[in-house]
Amino acid sequence: MNARILAATTARILRQLRHDRRTMALLVVVPVLLLALIYYMFQDVPGVFDRTGLVMLGVFPFTIMFLITSIAMLRERTTGTLERLLTTPMGKLDLLFAYGLAFGVAAAVQASIASAVAYWLLGLDTSGAVGLVILIAIANAVLGVALGLLCSAFARTEFQAVQFMPIVVIPQILLCGLFVPRDQMAGWLEAISGVLPMTYAVEALQEVGAHTSATGTLWRDFTIIVACVIVTLTLAAATLRRRTA
């Protein structure tokens, strides 16, 4: 990868995001509103928001970034922008890792704002540091970006891109251990959950909620998430097409 091209492409994507008010609202405002909704749903049940709200700080960025990037990359292809970019010295990996970096910056802003609201306005209480929550949320958001880029290669329209949500995102949310502890699932479901990256993001956040300092399990889970991001972006580069017929 070319560092200069990577930096220039990352800056271009960030400028596009900054001027897209609807996308910025989806990135920043929607997670806050959803967290507030969860808070008021469980405000009379002690401890539930601390568990559920904490996990949602990782789930919301993953879901939103998956949706945004799968559609954004599809538009790059259908408008011919991608084909023009790839006639320059830019490679596919340069482009996809630039997307990962740009949306990683956006995820840092999103996670910081959502965490600030959760901790200081909604009273979220965890044993671990808020910085670890933000770090895991950013990694999970970039994972959503990587999976969105990979899935966009197999879509021809925006509607088809959205159809990957119930295939890729929802099963991970259902099997990550949020609703039912993984060791209480049927054996085959627990085995499936063990290969889904969202499982490790949720486990890492639960470690933050239960321990005052970073544990070995947390860093193991974080490493798995980062490895999944790198592998997925590489696969996305291998399957990326210049245009959509």
mmCIF file of N, CA and C in Angstrom, residues 50-135:
data_model
loop_
_atom_site.group_PDB
_atom_site.id
_atom_site.type_symbol
_atom_site.label_atom_id
_atom_site.label_comp_id
_atom_site.label_asym_id
_atom_site.label_seq_id
_atom_site.Cartn_x
_atom_site.Cartn_y
_atom_site.Cartn_z
ATOM 1 N N ASP A 50 -27.110 -1.068 32.695
ATOM 2 C CA ASP A 50 -25.656 -1.193 32.786
ATOM 3 C C ASP A 50 -25.149 -2.345 31.931
ATOM 4 N N ARG A 51 -25.904 -3.429 31.861
ATOM 5 C CA ARG A 51 -25.493 -4.578 31.049
ATOM 6 C C ARG A 51 -25.827 -4.372 29.573
ATOM 7 N N THR A 52 -27.073 -3.993 29.315
ATOM 8 C CA THR A 52 -27.538 -3.884 27.935
ATOM 9 C C THR A 52 -26.964 -2.660 27.235
ATOM 10 N N GLY A 53 -26.973 -1.520 27.926
ATOM 11 C CA GLY A 53 -26.446 -0.298 27.327
ATOM 12 C C GLY A 53 -24.977 -0.423 26.978
ATOM 13 N N LEU A 54 -24.213 -1.076 27.850
ATOM 14 C CA LEU A 54 -22.786 -1.281 27.595
ATOM 15 C C LEU A 54 -22.564 -2.060 26.308
ATOM 16 N N VAL A 55 -23.293 -3.152 26.146
ATOM 17 C CA VAL A 55 -23.134 -3.980 24.944
ATOM 18 C C VAL A 55 -23.581 -3.214 23.696
ATOM 19 N N MET A 56 -24.649 -2.425 23.818
ATOM 20 C CA MET A 56 -25.155 -1.683 22.669
ATOM 21 C C MET A 56 -24.180 -0.614 22.190
ATOM 22 N N LEU A 57 -23.291 -0.165 23.063
ATOM 23 C CA LEU A 57 -22.258 0.772 22.626
ATOM 24 C C LEU A 57 -21.327 0.132 21.594
ATOM 25 N N GLY A 58 -21.305 -1.182 21.534
ATOM 26 C CA GLY A 58 -20.545 -1.884 20.511
ATOM 27 C C GLY A 58 -21.398 -2.355 19.353
ATOM 28 N N VAL A 59 -22.658 -2.691 19.651
ATOM 29 C CA VAL A 59 -23.546 -3.223 18.615
ATOM 30 C C VAL A 59 -23.988 -2.133 17.637
ATOM 31 N N PHE A 60 -24.357 -0.967 18.157
ATOM 32 C CA PHE A 60 -24.859 0.100 17.290
ATOM 33 C C PHE A 60 -23.827 0.553 16.249
ATOM 34 N N PRO A 61 -22.565 0.817 16.635
ATOM 35 C CA PRO A 61 -21.581 1.211 15.610
ATOM 36 C C PRO A 61 -21.379 0.141 14.539
ATOM 37 N N PHE A 62 -21.342 -1.123 14.940
ATOM 38 C CA PHE A 62 -21.182 -2.223 13.993
ATOM 39 C C PHE A 62 -22.310 -2.214 12.959
ATOM 40 N N THR A 63 -23.534 -2.120 13.443
ATOM 41 C CA THR A 63 -24.706 -2.187 12.561
ATOM 42 C C THR A 63 -24.780 -0.986 11.629
ATOM 43 N N ILE A 64 -24.589 0.208 12.183
ATOM 44 C CA ILE A 64 -24.699 1.424 11.384
ATOM 45 C C ILE A 64 -23.592 1.501 10.342
ATOM 46 N N MET A 65 -22.370 1.168 10.731
ATOM 47 C CA MET A 65 -21.260 1.229 9.779
ATOM 48 C C MET A 65 -21.421 0.200 8.666
ATOM 49 N N PHE A 66 -21.935 -0.968 8.995
ATOM 50 C CA PHE A 66 -22.182 -1.979 7.969
ATOM 51 C C PHE A 66 -23.150 -1.435 6.921
ATOM 52 N N LEU A 67 -24.227 -0.831 7.377
ATOM 53 C CA LEU A 67 -25.249 -0.313 6.465
ATOM 54 C C LEU A 67 -24.692 0.807 5.591
ATOM 55 N N ILE A 68 -23.993 1.752 6.205
ATOM 56 C CA ILE A 68 -23.497 2.915 5.467
ATOM 57 C C ILE A 68 -22.459 2.516 4.433
ATOM 58 N N THR A 69 -21.488 1.698 4.816
ATOM 59 C CA THR A 69 -20.391 1.389 3.903
ATOM 60 C C THR A 69 -20.815 0.459 2.774
ATOM 61 N N SER A 70 -21.724 -0.465 3.048
ATOM 62 C CA SER A 70 -22.172 -1.354 1.967
ATOM 63 C C SER A 70 -22.851 -0.548 0.862
ATOM 64 N N ILE A 71 -23.625 0.459 1.248
ATOM 65 C CA ILE A 71 -24.303 1.300 0.256
ATOM 66 C C ILE A 71 -23.315 2.278 -0.391
ATOM 67 N N ALA A 72 -22.409 2.843 0.416
ATOM 68 C CA ALA A 72 -21.451 3.821 -0.120
ATOM 69 C C ALA A 72 -20.555 3.195 -1.184
ATOM 70 N N MET A 73 -20.034 1.994 -0.930
ATOM 71 C CA MET A 73 -19.168 1.351 -1.913
ATOM 72 C C MET A 73 -19.948 0.961 -3.163
ATOM 73 N N LEU A 74 -21.196 0.550 -2.989
ATOM 74 C CA LEU A 74 -22.017 0.228 -4.155
ATOM 75 C C LEU A 74 -22.198 1.465 -5.033
ATOM 76 N N ARG A 75 -22.400 2.616 -4.407
ATOM 77 C CA ARG A 75 -22.538 3.857 -5.169
ATOM 78 C C ARG A 75 -21.246 4.207 -5.896
ATOM 79 N N GLU A 76 -20.110 3.938 -5.267
ATOM 80 C CA GLU A 76 -18.820 4.180 -5.929
ATOM 81 C C GLU A 76 -18.735 3.392 -7.225
ATOM 82 N N ARG A 77 -19.273 2.167 -7.213
ATOM 83 C CA ARG A 77 -19.227 1.325 -8.418
ATOM 84 C C ARG A 77 -20.253 1.786 -9.449
ATOM 85 N N THR A 78 -21.487 1.992 -9.014
ATOM 86 C CA THR A 78 -22.564 2.281 -9.968
ATOM 87 C C THR A 78 -22.399 3.641 -10.634
ATOM 88 N N THR A 79 -21.755 4.591 -9.957
ATOM 89 C CA THR A 79 -21.553 5.913 -10.552
ATOM 90 C C THR A 79 -20.285 5.994 -11.395
ATOM 91 N N GLY A 80 -19.490 4.931 -11.386
ATOM 92 C CA GLY A 80 -18.258 4.919 -12.163
ATOM 93 C C GLY A 80 -17.070 5.524 -11.427
ATOM 94 N N THR A 81 -17.295 6.008 -10.191
ATOM 95 C CA THR A 81 -16.195 6.615 -9.429
ATOM 96 C C THR A 81 -15.089 5.611 -9.162
ATOM 97 N N LEU A 82 -15.468 4.394 -8.799
ATOM 98 C CA LEU A 82 -14.476 3.374 -8.476
ATOM 99 C C LEU A 82 -13.609 3.056 -9.688
ATOM 100 N N GLU A 83 -14.230 2.936 -10.863
ATOM 101 C CA GLU A 83 -13.465 2.611 -12.065
ATOM 102 C C GLU A 83 -12.462 3.709 -12.383
ATOM 103 N N ARG A 84 -12.870 4.979 -12.187
ATOM 104 C CA ARG A 84 -11.941 6.086 -12.441
ATOM 105 C C ARG A 84 -10.794 6.081 -11.427
ATOM 106 N N LEU A 85 -11.124 5.785 -10.165
ATOM 107 C CA LEU A 85 -10.083 5.767 -9.132
ATOM 108 C C LEU A 85 -9.044 4.684 -9.406
ATOM 109 N N LEU A 86 -9.518 3.537 -9.891
ATOM 110 C CA LEU A 86 -8.608 2.410 -10.092
ATOM 111 C C LEU A 86 -7.787 2.529 -11.374
ATOM 112 N N THR A 87 -8.024 3.580 -12.173
ATOM 113 C CA THR A 87 -7.143 3.857 -13.309
ATOM 114 C C THR A 87 -5.926 4.662 -12.858
ATOM 115 N N THR A 88 -5.962 5.160 -11.615
ATOM 116 C CA THR A 88 -4.831 5.875 -11.019
ATOM 117 C C THR A 88 -3.914 4.852 -10.341
ATOM 118 N N PRO A 89 -2.796 5.295 -9.762
ATOM 119 C CA PRO A 89 -1.909 4.345 -9.057
ATOM 120 C C PRO A 89 -2.540 3.702 -7.822
ATOM 121 N N MET A 90 -3.750 4.135 -7.446
ATOM 122 C CA MET A 90 -4.406 3.566 -6.277
ATOM 123 C C MET A 90 -4.768 2.103 -6.512
ATOM 124 N N GLY A 91 -4.487 1.246 -5.512
ATOM 125 C CA GLY A 91 -4.883 -0.153 -5.576
ATOM 126 C C GLY A 91 -6.147 -0.395 -4.776
ATOM 127 N N LYS A 92 -6.705 -1.574 -4.916
ATOM 128 C CA LYS A 92 -7.929 -1.904 -4.192
ATOM 129 C C LYS A 92 -7.711 -1.885 -2.678
ATOM 130 N N LEU A 93 -6.567 -2.413 -2.238
ATOM 131 C CA LEU A 93 -6.282 -2.400 -0.804
ATOM 132 C C LEU A 93 -6.151 -0.980 -0.275
ATOM 133 N N ASP A 94 -5.546 -0.087 -1.072
ATOM 134 C CA ASP A 94 -5.444 1.310 -0.671
ATOM 135 C C ASP A 94 -6.832 1.891 -0.413
ATOM 136 N N LEU A 95 -7.741 1.634 -1.339
ATOM 137 C CA LEU A 95 -9.091 2.180 -1.228
ATOM 138 C C LEU A 95 -9.828 1.616 -0.024
ATOM 139 N N LEU A 96 -9.778 0.307 0.147
ATOM 140 C CA LEU A 96 -10.557 -0.313 1.213
ATOM 141 C C LEU A 96 -9.983 -0.003 2.590
ATOM 142 N N PHE A 97 -8.661 0.021 2.712
ATOM 143 C CA PHE A 97 -8.088 0.395 3.997
ATOM 144 C C PHE A 97 -8.307 1.880 4.284
ATOM 145 N N ALA A 98 -8.403 2.704 3.247
ATOM 146 C CA ALA A 98 -8.745 4.113 3.446
ATOM 147 C C ALA A 98 -10.164 4.234 3.996
ATOM 148 N N TYR A 99 -11.076 3.425 3.467
ATOM 149 C CA TYR A 99 -12.436 3.391 4.022
ATOM 150 C C TYR A 99 -12.395 2.992 5.493
ATOM 151 N N GLY A 100 -11.595 1.970 5.795
ATOM 152 C CA GLY A 100 -11.494 1.537 7.185
ATOM 153 C C GLY A 100 -10.968 2.630 8.090
ATOM 154 N N LEU A 101 -9.933 3.365 7.635
ATOM 155 C CA LEU A 101 -9.365 4.446 8.440
ATOM 156 C C LEU A 101 -10.345 5.605 8.596
ATOM 157 N N ALA A 102 -10.988 5.998 7.483
ATOM 158 C CA ALA A 102 -11.912 7.132 7.535
ATOM 159 C C ALA A 102 -13.085 6.847 8.454
ATOM 160 N N PHE A 103 -13.660 5.681 8.307
ATOM 161 C CA PHE A 103 -14.796 5.358 9.158
ATOM 162 C C PHE A 103 -14.351 5.018 10.573
ATOM 163 N N GLY A 104 -13.069 4.655 10.733
ATOM 164 C CA GLY A 104 -12.534 4.497 12.080
ATOM 165 C C GLY A 104 -12.509 5.832 12.816
ATOM 166 N N VAL A 105 -12.131 6.896 12.095
ATOM 167 C CA VAL A 105 -12.173 8.244 12.678
ATOM 168 C C VAL A 105 -13.609 8.625 13.025
ATOM 169 N N ALA A 106 -14.532 8.350 12.079
ATOM 170 C CA ALA A 106 -15.945 8.644 12.348
ATOM 171 C C ALA A 106 -16.455 7.829 13.532
ATOM 172 N N ALA A 107 -15.992 6.584 13.630
ATOM 173 C CA ALA A 107 -16.412 5.726 14.740
ATOM 174 C C ALA A 107 -15.889 6.248 16.068
ATOM 175 N N ALA A 108 -14.671 6.822 16.061
ATOM 176 C CA ALA A 108 -14.125 7.388 17.291
ATOM 177 C C ALA A 108 -14.991 8.532 17.791
ATOM 178 N N VAL A 109 -15.439 9.377 16.856
ATOM 179 C CA VAL A 109 -16.333 10.477 17.234
ATOM 180 C C VAL A 109 -17.660 9.924 17.742
ATOM 181 N N GLN A 110 -18.209 8.968 16.992
ATOM 182 C CA GLN A 110 -19.490 8.366 17.370
ATOM 183 C C GLN A 110 -19.414 7.712 18.739
ATOM 184 N N ALA A 111 -18.385 6.883 18.964
ATOM 185 C CA ALA A 111 -18.254 6.157 20.221
ATOM 186 C C ALA A 111 -18.028 7.104 21.389
ATOM 187 N N SER A 112 -17.265 8.164 21.161
ATOM 188 C CA SER A 112 -16.986 9.122 22.231
ATOM 189 C C SER A 112 -18.259 9.848 22.655
ATOM 190 N N ILE A 113 -19.047 10.286 21.673
ATOM 191 C CA ILE A 113 -20.287 10.997 21.989
ATOM 192 C C ILE A 113 -21.289 10.065 22.662
ATOM 193 N N ALA A 114 -21.467 8.859 22.101
ATOM 194 C CA ALA A 114 -22.421 7.909 22.669
ATOM 195 C C ALA A 114 -22.014 7.502 24.082
ATOM 196 N N SER A 115 -20.711 7.291 24.296
ATOM 197 C CA SER A 115 -20.238 6.895 25.620
ATOM 198 C C SER A 115 -20.409 8.037 26.622
ATOM 199 N N ALA A 116 -20.130 9.267 26.177
ATOM 200 C CA ALA A 116 -20.309 10.420 27.066
ATOM 201 C C ALA A 116 -21.761 10.541 27.517
ATOM 202 N N VAL A 117 -22.683 10.364 26.577
ATOM 203 C CA VAL A 117 -24.111 10.425 26.925
ATOM 204 C C VAL A 117 -24.483 9.278 27.859
ATOM 205 N N ALA A 118 -24.000 8.072 27.552
ATOM 206 C CA ALA A 118 -24.355 6.897 28.350
ATOM 207 C C ALA A 118 -23.845 7.021 29.782
ATOM 208 N N TYR A 119 -22.600 7.481 29.939
ATOM 209 C CA TYR A 119 -21.994 7.532 31.275
ATOM 210 C C TYR A 119 -22.458 8.745 32.078
ATOM 211 N N TRP A 120 -22.494 9.916 31.429
ATOM 212 C CA TRP A 120 -22.695 11.140 32.209
ATOM 213 C C TRP A 120 -24.123 11.664 32.195
ATOM 214 N N LEU A 121 -24.922 11.257 31.228
ATOM 215 C CA LEU A 121 -26.318 11.679 31.217
ATOM 216 C C LEU A 121 -27.267 10.551 31.614
ATOM 217 N N LEU A 122 -26.952 9.329 31.198
ATOM 218 C CA LEU A 122 -27.844 8.202 31.470
ATOM 219 C C LEU A 122 -27.381 7.343 32.638
ATOM 220 N N GLY A 123 -26.230 7.664 33.194
ATOM 221 C CA GLY A 123 -25.778 6.994 34.414
ATOM 222 C C GLY A 123 -25.251 5.592 34.237
ATOM 223 N N LEU A 124 -24.722 5.264 33.069
ATOM 224 C CA LEU A 124 -24.126 3.940 32.866
ATOM 225 C C LEU A 124 -22.962 3.752 33.835
ATOM 226 N N ASP A 125 -22.909 2.595 34.466
ATOM 227 C CA ASP A 125 -21.871 2.324 35.466
ATOM 228 C C ASP A 125 -21.167 1.020 35.117
ATOM 229 N N THR A 126 -19.846 1.094 34.917
ATOM 230 C CA THR A 126 -19.052 -0.097 34.639
ATOM 231 C C THR A 126 -17.835 -0.100 35.550
ATOM 232 N N SER A 127 -17.310 -1.296 35.800
ATOM 233 C CA SER A 127 -16.116 -1.402 36.632
ATOM 234 C C SER A 127 -14.884 -0.893 35.895
ATOM 235 N N GLY A 128 -14.809 -1.162 34.590
ATOM 236 C CA GLY A 128 -13.653 -0.765 33.798
ATOM 237 C C GLY A 128 -13.749 0.650 33.278
ATOM 238 N N ALA A 129 -12.680 1.083 32.603
ATOM 239 C CA ALA A 129 -12.567 2.457 32.129
ATOM 240 C C ALA A 129 -13.378 2.691 30.854
ATOM 241 N N VAL A 130 -13.887 3.915 30.731
ATOM 242 C CA VAL A 130 -14.663 4.274 29.550
ATOM 243 C C VAL A 130 -13.784 4.229 28.298
ATOM 244 N N GLY A 131 -12.468 4.485 28.445
ATOM 245 C CA GLY A 131 -11.573 4.441 27.295
ATOM 246 C C GLY A 131 -11.539 3.072 26.629
ATOM 247 N N LEU A 132 -11.627 2.017 27.427
ATOM 248 C CA LEU A 132 -11.653 0.663 26.865
ATOM 249 C C LEU A 132 -12.944 0.417 26.097
ATOM 250 N N VAL A 133 -14.052 0.953 26.604
ATOM 251 C CA VAL A 133 -15.334 0.824 25.904
ATOM 252 C C VAL A 133 -15.251 1.492 24.539
ATOM 253 N N ILE A 134 -14.683 2.693 24.501
ATOM 254 C CA ILE A 134 -14.561 3.422 23.242
ATOM 255 C C ILE A 134 -13.646 2.671 22.273
ATOM 256 N N LEU A 135 -12.546 2.135 22.782
ATOM 257 C CA LEU A 135 -11.613 1.383 21.934
ATOM 258 C C LEU A 135 -12.294 0.180 21.289
#
